[in-house]
Amino acid sequence: MSTNPSSRTPSPHQADREAIYAPLNHARREIRVIEILPGPDDQPVRCVLYTQLLDAAATRYAALSYVWGDPSVTQDIIVNDRRLAVTTNLASALWHFRKYGFPRNEHTAEIRRLWVDAVCIDQGDVPEKNRQVHMMGAIYSGASAVLSWLGPPEPGRVDLAVEVVRDVAPILGIASSGCSEDPLEGVFKAVNGWSSPPPGQEPDPRLGWLRDDLNYLIRLPSTERVRHLKTLRRPSVKHLHYDIIKSLTEMVMAVLKRLTDRLGPLNDGAGNPSENWASVRSLHESEYWKRMWIIQEMALAKSPWTHWFVCGRQSVTFREFEAYKFFFEYACSTPYPPESRRDGDDDDDGAEQRSSWQSLRIVGIIPTLNVVRSFQWVLPERKGWRSFTLFEAASIAALYTRARDPRDAVYAILSLSHNSDILPDYDKPVRDVYLEAVVGGSDDDLEENIFPCLEYGGRGVRTEDEHGLPSWLLDLPTVGERRLFMLDDDRPVKKQLLGGLELRPPRIIGGDVLSIQGAVSSRVRLVKHMEFGFDMQSISIALYRLAVEYLVEFAGADRRAGRRPLQELISVLDWRKKDSRMTIDALRGYTGPPMSTVAWCFLRVVLLDAINVNESYKAEAARRLGVSTDSIHLALGNSLVDLDKCSLDSKIPVGNGQEISLDFVDMVRSCESKTLFLTGKGQLGLGPRYMQEGDIVCVVDRLTLPILLREVESPDSDGSHLEYIGSCYVSGLSDGEPADMVRNGELQLQTFEIH
């Protein structure tokens, strides 16, 4: 028997496929679309395949955005009277469109034809697939409507959740007719009578300021909002922020009441969503949000009123869905408002409302939509915005989504960057695809592309390397996993460590070696890996042990003037927010010197939560610290604050409690699976999971955090080379100090060649 694939007898489905597809003229930018034919519910979907010019003015079609699902589980549809196997999720979408039609409003009007990749591209023709994938940005941006198929109603009853989205949109100022242009506009209108200007008139500039500020505010923990409001530099509108925040809270309360009236209490009493709320959780956890291709497909839709989310017979526009997302983000980042705790809150309805608000986090938010919005703001055709380079775009999209083929981590977002001239090639190795995405474009693009690699990449976060990538080159499909273990520098104020120095831009030599300038600070002398767990008891025990081991093993750590040992530890653990945390000197049972909210919670752990620590460990800890077992809590407490100046009542709970605890949990979560370390110079630091003693602490061009390098024996020579481990935080080296240290001669510039 011949082993030449071209000589094999085609299976019936292969023969059908060859009969379905006529060659496309790519020079004329031809695409195929389908028209679904009427038919009984118990029969396979039948459709007709047409070829048309993508750029023709009269071309009207909808483009489908969906999850393929398991490619081995298929169902036949009929295309041009021939059988074609498609995944069951696609077959379900086509069946529902046949039964209920496409969603429509005054912006979309009637649409009869549909573009869907699995049917309109010959998946067995790799050259055609390469060409059509390159055109997909134009296909979605040219579509009269984009339809995001969330799946069939069962299981999970996602259709019920979609119906709920439509139900609450009017409360958030969004009318299904499309008369509102921003989820926040209803708030602005309620506060000051503002609305979208008539065509041809400029909007009130204050509206833009408020929108920018509020979009930033709702993503801040509530304890940081007041600090931000006090620092606003536009006093003429400052008072409006307070009024709007109040109106936002009232609006969110109204939405939550509508939801609980319709769905009942959120919490089933065991920490899980009740049965009706499970549909909302199913919507938020849908596989659709995890598919990388949807970023491009949603971002390129012509309008938020022509982009639809569909489940079964239920549908809502992107604008309605965005308002719903806004509600969840605001509520999940804000404790139950104190002003809402009226006398009536003591009744069953008030208690249920408060319980539901506090439980919203178990439903969660949909971060993918924020990524889509960020791309919409910086699309290449927008004036006055710097669009993303290709690798920048790929690394951002990969934070919350994934692709079945690792090459699609680049190809799925080609149309969202300004250097997207790369032609997809599915025969090319993954390593070559990623290197092409980094190196392609201008020298400025190369410089911009290097830094996502150094921010998210490195062997210290993930040791596996499936594609033979250089250590500095980011393995895009792993970014979502890496974000849980890497140091994400989201400080409100941060400085380039070598800012102001004239350095040679980074470059690639030998095809895959990164050459970049920087300076060596020291080597890692001591490491301690940290795991805290996820419940408060586990966190308390882990932090108690960490405090003891830090005082014993890291006794040589440098401290800023006036700091006690555990203050230095907390400063490093809370490096992201240490300069913006609320400082308190009195809080329900605690009075004393001013400390941050997380320091206060830490004090409670070492003083009051020691009951969770077993007695044998306490005895061993006391021996190591050189104190008696009865006084160990005092030794730990005095390592953080002068207890003679404090008053703490163990019978009074944490207090204002919810938001203070959220600050503390936020700090602990950011340190989970990280490594506490000490440098040879006595500096305390926080680094990635798989860092080691002996790793080299360096600072390099453009980054705001130090990095770790490691000397590794070269397998093909007697020498060694440098590999990239990851970014880290080092006390005294992470706030812009290195530039002055270079100028003063404390650090010496050199060139690193990273393999």
Short mmCIF file of N, CA, C and O in Angstrom, two decimals, residues 170 172-175 178-197 207 210-211 214 244 247 251:
data_model
loop_
_atom_site.label_atom_id
_atom_site.label_comp_id
_atom_site.label_asym_id
_atom_site.label_seq_id
_atom_site.Cartn_x
_atom_site.Cartn_y
_atom_site.Cartn_z
N PRO A 170 -31.22 48.87 31.62
CA PRO A 170 -31.86 50.20 31.75
C PRO A 170 -31.53 50.90 33.06
O PRO A 170 -31.44 52.13 33.10
N LEU A 172 -28.76 50.87 34.48
CA LEU A 172 -27.41 51.40 34.31
C LEU A 172 -27.32 52.43 33.20
O LEU A 172 -26.25 52.79 32.74
N GLY A 173 -28.48 52.92 32.75
CA GLY A 173 -28.49 53.98 31.76
C GLY A 173 -28.36 53.53 30.34
O GLY A 173 -28.11 54.32 29.44
N ILE A 174 -28.54 52.22 30.07
CA ILE A 174 -28.40 51.69 28.72
C ILE A 174 -29.77 51.24 28.23
O ILE A 174 -30.40 50.36 28.81
N ALA A 175 -30.21 51.84 27.14
CA ALA A 175 -31.49 51.47 26.54
C ALA A 175 -31.23 50.55 25.36
O ALA A 175 -30.27 50.73 24.61
N GLY A 178 -30.38 51.77 21.89
CA GLY A 178 -29.07 52.29 21.54
C GLY A 178 -28.94 53.78 21.68
O GLY A 178 -28.21 54.40 20.94
N CYS A 179 -29.64 54.40 22.62
CA CYS A 179 -29.60 55.85 22.74
C CYS A 179 -28.50 56.32 23.67
O CYS A 179 -28.22 57.50 23.75
N SER A 180 -27.89 55.42 24.42
CA SER A 180 -26.79 55.80 25.32
C SER A 180 -25.49 55.27 24.77
O SER A 180 -25.44 54.18 24.24
N GLU A 181 -24.42 56.05 24.91
CA GLU A 181 -23.16 55.67 24.29
C GLU A 181 -22.07 55.28 25.28
O GLU A 181 -20.95 55.08 24.89
N ASP A 182 -22.37 55.24 26.57
CA ASP A 182 -21.35 54.90 27.53
C ASP A 182 -22.01 54.37 28.79
O ASP A 182 -23.00 54.93 29.25
N PRO A 183 -21.49 53.28 29.39
CA PRO A 183 -22.10 52.74 30.60
C PRO A 183 -22.14 53.74 31.75
O PRO A 183 -22.99 53.66 32.61
N LEU A 184 -21.20 54.71 31.77
CA LEU A 184 -21.19 55.70 32.83
C LEU A 184 -22.10 56.88 32.55
O LEU A 184 -22.35 57.70 33.43
N GLU A 185 -22.58 56.99 31.32
CA GLU A 185 -23.29 58.20 30.95
C GLU A 185 -24.58 58.37 31.76
O GLU A 185 -24.97 59.49 32.08
N GLY A 186 -25.23 57.27 32.08
CA GLY A 186 -26.44 57.38 32.89
C GLY A 186 -26.15 58.02 34.24
O GLY A 186 -26.96 58.79 34.76
N VAL A 187 -24.96 57.75 34.80
CA VAL A 187 -24.58 58.36 36.06
C VAL A 187 -24.34 59.85 35.87
O VAL A 187 -24.81 60.68 36.64
N PHE A 188 -23.58 60.21 34.82
CA PHE A 188 -23.31 61.62 34.57
C PHE A 188 -24.62 62.39 34.40
O PHE A 188 -24.81 63.48 34.92
N LYS A 189 -25.53 61.78 33.64
CA LYS A 189 -26.80 62.44 33.34
C LYS A 189 -27.59 62.67 34.63
O LYS A 189 -28.19 63.73 34.84
N ALA A 190 -27.58 61.65 35.49
CA ALA A 190 -28.33 61.76 36.74
C ALA A 190 -27.75 62.84 37.65
O ALA A 190 -28.48 63.55 38.35
N VAL A 191 -26.42 63.01 37.63
CA VAL A 191 -25.78 63.95 38.53
C VAL A 191 -25.84 65.37 38.00
O VAL A 191 -26.11 66.32 38.73
N ASN A 192 -25.60 65.57 36.73
CA ASN A 192 -25.45 66.93 36.23
C ASN A 192 -26.20 67.19 34.93
O ASN A 192 -25.97 68.20 34.28
N GLY A 193 -27.07 66.30 34.53
CA GLY A 193 -27.85 66.52 33.34
C GLY A 193 -27.06 66.44 32.05
O GLY A 193 -27.50 66.91 31.01
N TRP A 194 -25.86 65.83 32.09
CA TRP A 194 -25.07 65.73 30.88
C TRP A 194 -25.54 64.57 30.03
O TRP A 194 -26.01 63.55 30.53
N SER A 195 -25.35 64.68 28.74
CA SER A 195 -25.63 63.58 27.82
C SER A 195 -24.76 63.74 26.61
O SER A 195 -24.00 64.70 26.49
N SER A 196 -24.83 62.80 25.68
CA SER A 196 -24.03 62.90 24.46
C SER A 196 -24.44 64.15 23.68
O SER A 196 -25.62 64.47 23.58
N PRO A 197 -23.45 64.87 23.12
CA PRO A 197 -23.78 66.10 22.38
C PRO A 197 -24.44 65.77 21.05
O PRO A 197 -24.29 64.67 20.53
N LEU A 207 -16.72 65.84 30.82
CA LEU A 207 -17.24 64.48 30.75
C LEU A 207 -16.11 63.49 30.51
O LEU A 207 -16.05 62.42 31.11
N LEU A 210 -14.08 63.12 33.73
CA LEU A 210 -14.78 62.29 34.70
C LEU A 210 -14.75 60.82 34.29
O LEU A 210 -14.56 59.93 35.11
N ARG A 211 -14.96 60.57 33.00
CA ARG A 211 -14.95 59.18 32.54
C ARG A 211 -13.60 58.54 32.80
O ARG A 211 -13.49 57.42 33.29
N LEU A 214 -13.18 58.05 36.63
CA LEU A 214 -14.05 57.03 37.21
C LEU A 214 -13.68 55.64 36.74
O LEU A 214 -13.74 54.67 37.51
N ILE A 244 -20.86 61.71 42.06
CA ILE A 244 -21.00 60.58 41.13
C ILE A 244 -20.73 59.26 41.83
O ILE A 244 -21.43 58.26 41.59
N SER A 247 -23.82 58.45 43.48
CA SER A 247 -24.83 57.97 42.53
C SER A 247 -24.50 56.58 42.01
O SER A 247 -25.39 55.76 41.80
N MET A 251 -26.88 53.38 42.24
CA MET A 251 -27.23 52.62 41.04
C MET A 251 -26.90 51.15 41.20
O MET A 251 -27.69 50.26 40.86
#
